[in-house]
PDB file of C-alpha atoms in Angstrom:
ATOM      1  CA  UNK A  26       1.812   6.551 -19.636  1.00 70.00           C
ATOM      2  CA  UNK A  27       2.396   8.579 -16.491  1.00 74.00           C
ATOM      3  CA  UNK A  28       0.910   5.847 -14.376  1.00 93.00           C
ATOM      4  CA  UNK A  29      -1.327   6.802 -11.476  1.00 96.00           C
ATOM      5  CA  UNK A  30      -1.376  10.542 -10.872  1.00 97.00           C
ATOM      6  CA  UNK A  31      -2.632  12.408  -7.825  1.00 97.00           C
ATOM      7  CA  UNK A  32      -3.300  16.034  -7.060  1.00 96.00           C
ATOM      8  CA  UNK A  33      -2.440  18.097  -5.213  1.00 97.00           C
ATOM      9  CA  UNK A  34       0.963  16.973  -3.965  1.00 96.00           C
ATOM     10  CA  UNK A  35       0.667  18.736  -0.659  1.00 96.00           C
ATOM     11  CA  UNK A  36      -2.229  20.337   1.166  1.00 96.00           C
ATOM     12  CA  UNK A  37      -2.589  22.202   4.433  1.00 97.00           C
ATOM     13  CA  UNK A  38      -5.986  22.576   6.070  1.00 97.00           C
ATOM     14  CA  UNK A  39      -7.334  23.535   9.468  1.00 97.00           C
ATOM     15  CA  UNK A  40      -9.552  21.510  11.749  1.00 97.00           C
ATOM     16  CA  UNK A  41     -13.196  21.416  10.703  1.00 97.00           C
ATOM     17  CA  UNK A  42     -12.486  22.159   7.053  1.00 98.00           C
ATOM     18  CA  UNK A  43     -13.269  19.895   4.133  1.00 98.00           C
ATOM     19  CA  UNK A  44     -10.798  18.582   1.561  1.00 98.00           C
ATOM     20  CA  UNK A  45     -10.976  16.901  -1.858  1.00 98.00           C
ATOM     21  CA  UNK A  46      -8.151  14.812  -3.248  1.00 98.00           C
ATOM     22  CA  UNK A  47      -8.002  13.644  -6.841  1.00 98.00           C
ATOM     23  CA  UNK A  48      -6.663  10.602  -8.612  1.00 98.00           C
ATOM     24  CA  UNK A  49      -6.299   9.552 -12.233  1.00 97.00           C
ATOM     25  CA  UNK A  50      -5.730   5.831 -12.723  1.00 96.00           C
ATOM     26  CA  UNK A  51      -3.152   4.207 -14.931  1.00 94.00           C
ATOM     27  CA  UNK A  52      -4.236   3.899 -18.545  1.00 93.00           C
ATOM     28  CA  UNK A  53      -6.433   0.830 -19.005  1.00 90.00           C
ATOM     29  CA  UNK A  54      -7.344   0.572 -15.325  1.00 92.00           C
ATOM     30  CA  UNK A  55     -10.939   0.967 -14.185  1.00 93.00           C
ATOM     31  CA  UNK A  56     -10.701   0.376 -10.437  1.00 93.00           C
ATOM     32  CA  UNK A  57      -9.438   2.879  -7.908  1.00 95.00           C
ATOM     33  CA  UNK A  58      -8.623   2.254  -4.250  1.00 95.00           C
ATOM     34  CA  UNK A  59      -7.684   4.801  -1.601  1.00 97.00           C
ATOM     35  CA  UNK A  60      -5.334   4.241   1.313  1.00 98.00           C
ATOM     36  CA  UNK A  61      -4.329   6.402   4.248  1.00 98.00           C
ATOM     37  CA  UNK A  62      -0.745   6.193   5.462  1.00 96.00           C
ATOM     38  CA  UNK A  63      -0.033   7.859   8.774  1.00 95.00           C
ATOM     39  CA  UNK A  64       3.558   8.658   9.668  1.00 92.00           C
ATOM     40  CA  UNK A  65       5.470   5.507  10.532  1.00 89.00           C
ATOM     41  CA  UNK A  66       2.574   3.240   9.630  1.00 92.00           C
ATOM     42  CA  UNK A  67       1.675   1.044   6.721  1.00 95.00           C
ATOM     43  CA  UNK A  68      -1.095   2.091   4.330  1.00 96.00           C
ATOM     44  CA  UNK A  69      -4.643   1.495   5.563  1.00 97.00           C
ATOM     45  CA  UNK A  70      -7.473   0.741   3.152  1.00 95.00           C
ATOM     46  CA  UNK A  71     -10.188   3.390   2.979  1.00 97.00           C
ATOM     47  CA  UNK A  72     -12.390   2.223   0.096  1.00 95.00           C
ATOM     48  CA  UNK A  73     -12.464   0.996  -3.470  1.00 94.00           C
ATOM     49  CA  UNK A  74     -14.446   2.244  -6.456  1.00 94.00           C
ATOM     50  CA  UNK A  75     -15.382   0.221  -9.502  1.00 92.00           C
ATOM     51  CA  UNK A  76     -18.003   1.085 -12.112  1.00 92.00           C
ATOM     52  CA  UNK A  77     -18.642   4.347 -10.261  1.00 93.00           C
ATOM     53  CA  UNK A  78     -19.736   2.560  -7.102  1.00 93.00           C
ATOM     54  CA  UNK A  79     -18.087   2.000  -3.752  1.00 92.00           C
ATOM     55  CA  UNK A  80     -17.381  -1.743  -3.671  1.00 91.00           C
ATOM     56  CA  UNK A  81     -15.440  -2.220  -0.473  1.00 90.00           C
ATOM     57  CA  UNK A  82     -14.863  -0.021   2.551  1.00 93.00           C
ATOM     58  CA  UNK A  83     -12.362  -0.135   5.353  1.00 93.00           C
ATOM     59  CA  UNK A  84     -12.837   0.959   8.929  1.00 94.00           C
ATOM     60  CA  UNK A  85     -13.174   4.685   8.293  1.00 97.00           C
ATOM     61  CA  UNK A  86     -15.979   7.004   9.423  1.00 96.00           C
ATOM     62  CA  UNK A  87     -18.577   8.462   7.100  1.00 96.00           C
ATOM     63  CA  UNK A  88     -16.594  11.700   7.033  1.00 97.00           C
ATOM     64  CA  UNK A  89     -14.579   9.923   4.359  1.00 98.00           C
ATOM     65  CA  UNK A  90     -16.440   9.673   1.087  1.00 97.00           C
ATOM     66  CA  UNK A  91     -15.527   9.238  -2.509  1.00 97.00           C
ATOM     67  CA  UNK A  92     -16.631   9.313  -6.060  1.00 96.00           C
ATOM     68  CA  UNK A  93     -15.615   7.749  -9.327  1.00 97.00           C
ATOM     69  CA  UNK A  94     -16.268   9.416 -12.650  1.00 96.00           C
ATOM     70  CA  UNK A  95     -17.098   7.810 -16.013  1.00 96.00           C
ATOM     71  CA  UNK A  96     -13.460   8.271 -17.105  1.00 94.00           C
ATOM     72  CA  UNK A  97     -12.445   6.165 -14.039  1.00 95.00           C
ATOM     73  CA  UNK A  98     -10.803   9.039 -12.200  1.00 97.00           C
ATOM     74  CA  UNK A  99     -11.713   9.375  -8.557  1.00 97.00           C
ATOM     75  CA  UNK A 100     -12.020  11.828  -5.718  1.00 98.00           C
ATOM     76  CA  UNK A 101     -11.620  11.349  -1.997  1.00 98.00           C
ATOM     77  CA  UNK A 102     -13.496  13.786   0.205  1.00 98.00           C
ATOM     78  CA  UNK A 103     -12.929  14.254   3.901  1.00 98.00           C
ATOM     79  CA  UNK A 104     -15.299  16.428   5.923  1.00 97.00           C
ATOM     80  CA  UNK A 105     -14.863  17.977   9.358  1.00 97.00           C
ATOM     81  CA  UNK A 106     -11.116  17.440   9.338  1.00 97.00           C
ATOM     82  CA  UNK A 107      -9.403  16.304  12.520  1.00 97.00           C
ATOM     83  CA  UNK A 108      -5.752  16.589  13.456  1.00 97.00           C
ATOM     84  CA  UNK A 109      -5.578  12.798  13.177  1.00 96.00           C
ATOM     85  CA  UNK A 110      -6.458  12.965   9.496  1.00 97.00           C
ATOM     86  CA  UNK A 111      -2.969  14.271   8.777  1.00 98.00           C
ATOM     87  CA  UNK A 112      -1.398  11.598   6.603  1.00 97.00           C
ATOM     88  CA  UNK A 113      -0.236  10.613   3.157  1.00 97.00           C
ATOM     89  CA  UNK A 114      -3.222   9.603   1.045  1.00 98.00           C
ATOM     90  CA  UNK A 115      -2.430   7.043  -1.600  1.00 98.00           C
ATOM     91  CA  UNK A 116      -4.465   6.190  -4.627  1.00 97.00           C
ATOM     92  CA  UNK A 117      -3.990   2.828  -6.327  1.00 95.00           C
ATOM     93  CA  UNK A 118      -5.482   1.595  -9.554  1.00 94.00           C
ATOM     94  CA  UNK A 119      -5.972  -1.850 -11.006  1.00 90.00           C
ATOM     95  CA  UNK A 120      -7.721  -3.458 -13.958  1.00 86.00           C
ATOM     96  CA  UNK A 121     -11.135  -4.882 -13.107  1.00 77.00           C
ATOM     97  CA  UNK A 122     -10.799  -5.153  -9.320  1.00 70.00           C
ATOM     98  CA  UNK A 123      -7.664  -7.128  -9.967  1.00 70.00           C
ATOM     99  CA  UNK A 124      -5.055  -8.020  -7.444  1.00 71.00           C
ATOM    100  CA  UNK A 125      -2.231  -5.966  -8.946  1.00 81.00           C
ATOM    101  CA  UNK A 126      -2.288  -2.481  -7.534  1.00 89.00           C
ATOM    102  CA  UNK A 127      -0.326   0.398  -9.006  1.00 92.00           C
ATOM    103  CA  UNK A 128       0.150   3.223  -6.560  1.00 95.00           C
ATOM    104  CA  UNK A 129       0.312   6.941  -7.118  1.00 96.00           C
ATOM    105  CA  UNK A 130       2.827   9.223  -5.427  1.00 96.00           C
ATOM    106  CA  UNK A 131       0.321  10.303  -2.799  1.00 96.00           C
ATOM    107  CA  UNK A 132      -1.065  13.555  -1.446  1.00 97.00           C
ATOM    108  CA  UNK A 133       0.391  14.783   1.823  1.00 97.00           C
ATOM    109  CA  UNK A 134      -2.408  16.292   3.933  1.00 98.00           C
ATOM    110  CA  UNK A 135      -1.545  18.332   7.004  1.00 97.00           C
ATOM    111  CA  UNK A 136      -4.339  19.392   9.338  1.00 97.00           C
ATOM    112  CA  UNK A 137      -3.493  22.222  11.732  1.00 96.00           C
TER     113      UNK A 137
ATOM    114  CA  UNK B  29      -9.840  -9.810  11.418  1.00 78.00           C
ATOM    115  CA  UNK B  30      -6.748 -10.070   9.284  1.00 86.00           C
ATOM    116  CA  UNK B  31      -3.491  -8.696  10.553  1.00 92.00           C
ATOM    117  CA  UNK B  32       0.055  -8.376   9.211  1.00 96.00           C
ATOM    118  CA  UNK B  33       2.993  -7.997  11.560  1.00 97.00           C
ATOM    119  CA  UNK B  34       6.495  -6.912  10.649  1.00 97.00           C
ATOM    120  CA  UNK B  35       8.426  -7.166  13.905  1.00 96.00           C
ATOM    121  CA  UNK B  36      11.418  -5.094  12.828  1.00 96.00           C
ATOM    122  CA  UNK B  37      10.941  -1.418  12.074  1.00 96.00           C
ATOM    123  CA  UNK B  38      14.618  -1.019  11.239  1.00 97.00           C
ATOM    124  CA  UNK B  39      17.104  -3.504   9.800  1.00 98.00           C
ATOM    125  CA  UNK B  40      20.711  -2.736   8.976  1.00 97.00           C
ATOM    126  CA  UNK B  41      23.125  -5.070   7.194  1.00 97.00           C
ATOM    127  CA  UNK B  42      26.399  -4.793   5.322  1.00 97.00           C
ATOM    128  CA  UNK B  43      26.715  -5.155   1.575  1.00 97.00           C
ATOM    129  CA  UNK B  44      27.086  -8.796   0.608  1.00 97.00           C
ATOM    130  CA  UNK B  45      25.480 -10.096   3.786  1.00 97.00           C
ATOM    131  CA  UNK B  46      22.269 -12.127   3.744  1.00 97.00           C
ATOM    132  CA  UNK B  47      19.099 -10.315   4.657  1.00 97.00           C
ATOM    133  CA  UNK B  48      15.749 -11.537   5.929  1.00 97.00           C
ATOM    134  CA  UNK B  49      12.755  -9.299   6.497  1.00 97.00           C
ATOM    135  CA  UNK B  50      10.151 -10.970   8.656  1.00 97.00           C
ATOM    136  CA  UNK B  51       6.421 -10.988   8.059  1.00 97.00           C
ATOM    137  CA  UNK B  52       3.754 -12.838  10.012  1.00 97.00           C
ATOM    138  CA  UNK B  53       0.058 -12.768   9.333  1.00 95.00           C
ATOM    139  CA  UNK B  54      -3.211 -13.820  10.848  1.00 93.00           C
ATOM    140  CA  UNK B  55      -6.153 -14.623   8.625  1.00 88.00           C
ATOM    141  CA  UNK B  56      -8.773 -17.304   8.871  1.00 82.00           C
ATOM    142  CA  UNK B  57      -9.037 -17.949   5.146  1.00 80.00           C
ATOM    143  CA  UNK B  58      -6.509 -18.618   2.405  1.00 81.00           C
ATOM    144  CA  UNK B  59      -4.646 -15.363   1.880  1.00 84.00           C
ATOM    145  CA  UNK B  60      -2.552 -14.012  -0.914  1.00 90.00           C
ATOM    146  CA  UNK B  61       0.672 -12.405   0.278  1.00 92.00           C
ATOM    147  CA  UNK B  62       2.724  -9.644  -1.281  1.00 93.00           C
ATOM    148  CA  UNK B  63       5.857  -7.658  -0.654  1.00 95.00           C
ATOM    149  CA  UNK B  64       5.820  -3.997  -1.666  1.00 96.00           C
ATOM    150  CA  UNK B  65       8.873  -1.752  -1.700  1.00 96.00           C
ATOM    151  CA  UNK B  66       9.301   1.985  -1.559  1.00 95.00           C
ATOM    152  CA  UNK B  67      12.671   3.391  -2.577  1.00 95.00           C
ATOM    153  CA  UNK B  68      13.641   6.887  -1.492  1.00 92.00           C
ATOM    154  CA  UNK B  69      11.449   9.508  -3.176  1.00 89.00           C
ATOM    155  CA  UNK B  70       9.650   6.897  -5.253  1.00 92.00           C
ATOM    156  CA  UNK B  71       6.161   5.513  -5.083  1.00 93.00           C
ATOM    157  CA  UNK B  72       5.131   2.247  -3.499  1.00 95.00           C
ATOM    158  CA  UNK B  73       5.583  -0.625  -5.944  1.00 93.00           C
ATOM    159  CA  UNK B  74       5.020  -4.339  -5.995  1.00 92.00           C
ATOM    160  CA  UNK B  75       8.153  -6.400  -5.427  1.00 93.00           C
ATOM    161  CA  UNK B  76       6.768  -9.918  -5.490  1.00 91.00           C
ATOM    162  CA  UNK B  77       3.765 -12.088  -4.666  1.00 87.00           C
ATOM    163  CA  UNK B  78       3.674 -15.548  -3.220  1.00 81.00           C
ATOM    164  CA  UNK B  79       1.646 -17.239  -5.932  1.00 75.00           C
ATOM    165  CA  UNK B  80       4.196 -16.445  -8.614  1.00 75.00           C
ATOM    166  CA  UNK B  81       7.047 -18.061  -6.663  1.00 75.00           C
ATOM    167  CA  UNK B  82       9.493 -15.905  -8.582  1.00 81.00           C
ATOM    168  CA  UNK B  83      12.714 -14.148  -7.662  1.00 82.00           C
ATOM    169  CA  UNK B  84      12.763 -10.398  -8.198  1.00 85.00           C
ATOM    170  CA  UNK B  85      16.016  -8.457  -7.835  1.00 90.00           C
ATOM    171  CA  UNK B  86      17.409 -11.510  -6.055  1.00 91.00           C
ATOM    172  CA  UNK B  87      14.634 -11.503  -3.446  1.00 94.00           C
ATOM    173  CA  UNK B  88      12.491 -14.537  -2.714  1.00 93.00           C
ATOM    174  CA  UNK B  89       9.681 -15.167  -0.265  1.00 93.00           C
ATOM    175  CA  UNK B  90       8.019 -18.428   0.677  1.00 86.00           C
ATOM    176  CA  UNK B  91       4.583 -18.670   2.197  1.00 88.00           C
ATOM    177  CA  UNK B  92       4.654 -20.898   5.276  1.00 89.00           C
ATOM    178  CA  UNK B  93       1.055 -21.587   6.189  1.00 87.00           C
ATOM    179  CA  UNK B  94       2.012 -23.604   9.243  1.00 89.00           C
ATOM    180  CA  UNK B  95       3.936 -20.700  10.755  1.00 90.00           C
ATOM    181  CA  UNK B  96       1.722 -18.089   9.027  1.00 92.00           C
ATOM    182  CA  UNK B  97       4.815 -16.340   7.770  1.00 94.00           C
ATOM    183  CA  UNK B  98       5.994 -14.817   4.509  1.00 95.00           C
ATOM    184  CA  UNK B  99       9.583 -13.757   5.126  1.00 96.00           C
ATOM    185  CA  UNK B 100      11.527 -11.922   2.425  1.00 96.00           C
ATOM    186  CA  UNK B 101      15.073 -13.112   1.818  1.00 95.00           C
ATOM    187  CA  UNK B 102      18.088 -12.202  -0.242  1.00 96.00           C
ATOM    188  CA  UNK B 103      21.405 -14.043   0.010  1.00 96.00           C
ATOM    189  CA  UNK B 104      23.642 -11.079  -0.797  1.00 97.00           C
ATOM    190  CA  UNK B 105      22.333  -7.605  -0.041  1.00 97.00           C
ATOM    191  CA  UNK B 106      23.243  -4.655  -2.251  1.00 97.00           C
ATOM    192  CA  UNK B 107      23.308  -0.969  -1.372  1.00 97.00           C
ATOM    193  CA  UNK B 108      20.499  -0.299  -3.840  1.00 96.00           C
ATOM    194  CA  UNK B 109      18.268  -2.596  -1.771  1.00 97.00           C
ATOM    195  CA  UNK B 110      18.029   0.102   0.882  1.00 97.00           C
ATOM    196  CA  UNK B 111      14.338   0.985   1.054  1.00 97.00           C
ATOM    197  CA  UNK B 112      11.136   0.604   3.047  1.00 97.00           C
ATOM    198  CA  UNK B 113       9.570  -2.822   2.649  1.00 98.00           C
ATOM    199  CA  UNK B 114       5.918  -3.594   3.357  1.00 98.00           C
ATOM    200  CA  UNK B 115       4.333  -6.994   3.631  1.00 97.00           C
ATOM    201  CA  UNK B 116       0.677  -7.082   2.575  1.00 95.00           C
ATOM    202  CA  UNK B 117      -2.173  -9.567   2.655  1.00 94.00           C
ATOM    203  CA  UNK B 118      -5.084  -9.808   0.250  1.00 90.00           C
ATOM    204  CA  UNK B 119      -8.254 -11.508   1.406  1.00 82.00           C
ATOM    205  CA  UNK B 120      -9.816 -14.401  -0.447  1.00 75.00           C
ATOM    206  CA  UNK B 121     -12.671 -12.173  -1.574  1.00 73.00           C
ATOM    207  CA  UNK B 122     -12.160  -8.620  -2.707  1.00 72.00           C
ATOM    208  CA  UNK B 123      -8.944  -6.856  -3.544  1.00 76.00           C
ATOM    209  CA  UNK B 124      -8.243  -4.753  -0.462  1.00 87.00           C
ATOM    210  CA  UNK B 125      -4.762  -5.085   0.955  1.00 92.00           C
ATOM    211  CA  UNK B 126      -3.847  -5.155   4.633  1.00 94.00           C
ATOM    212  CA  UNK B 127      -0.330  -3.857   5.140  1.00 96.00           C
ATOM    213  CA  UNK B 128       2.197  -4.335   7.880  1.00 97.00           C
ATOM    214  CA  UNK B 129       3.914  -1.326   9.404  1.00 96.00           C
ATOM    215  CA  UNK B 130       6.969  -1.738   7.259  1.00 97.00           C
ATOM    216  CA  UNK B 131      10.679  -2.435   7.742  1.00 98.00           C
ATOM    217  CA  UNK B 132      13.284   0.141   6.792  1.00 97.00           C
ATOM    218  CA  UNK B 133      16.231  -1.766   5.345  1.00 98.00           C
ATOM    219  CA  UNK B 134      19.626  -0.068   5.213  1.00 98.00           C
ATOM    220  CA  UNK B 135      22.483  -1.773   3.408  1.00 97.00           C
ATOM    221  CA  UNK B 136      25.803  -0.291   4.457  1.00 96.00           C
ATOM    222  CA  UNK B 137      28.875  -0.276   2.174  1.00 94.00           C
TER     223      UNK B 137
END
């Protein structure tokens, strides 16, 4: 089991563009959470998906949206990119909205 | 709103010395506290959680509700302990984690 996988590893975009990040959860996990980690900061919760629905959301604007597929994989979409969206985006999976999160390696997004 | 504070961004100790990474939290309910660790070029991983009251890699952490603290301790630091450590809080309802800003621990030979 490769654990939680994320793609792409790195991404460079320009302001105003849109981006899609992908995550495959650990085998046996059905819940996916997304976190944003700015440089020098701790991860910040964006939202969580379970049973293909957004269950919890952090303090992020509507430009941040997501989706979960029947195979439990998930996408994070960010529209109208701002320079401040540059960060490491972490995906974490868990079984049944459980408390034990397994993190992926992250996608490094740079907005120019 | 909940908040986790790690007052030290950087902490440097010598091998064999005791180490304590501080974590304070604010939350109106009954939280669950965790320590996560990120070694160089590795992903973020769970180190320990307060409800298990276990020792992992020689590290322990006790939840002090009176002082709203969850400090991480190890009596004898090892070079392989060098890493970024994050304290995190889970609310009573839901599974979202609130993280502190992290402490970079360096254990010198």
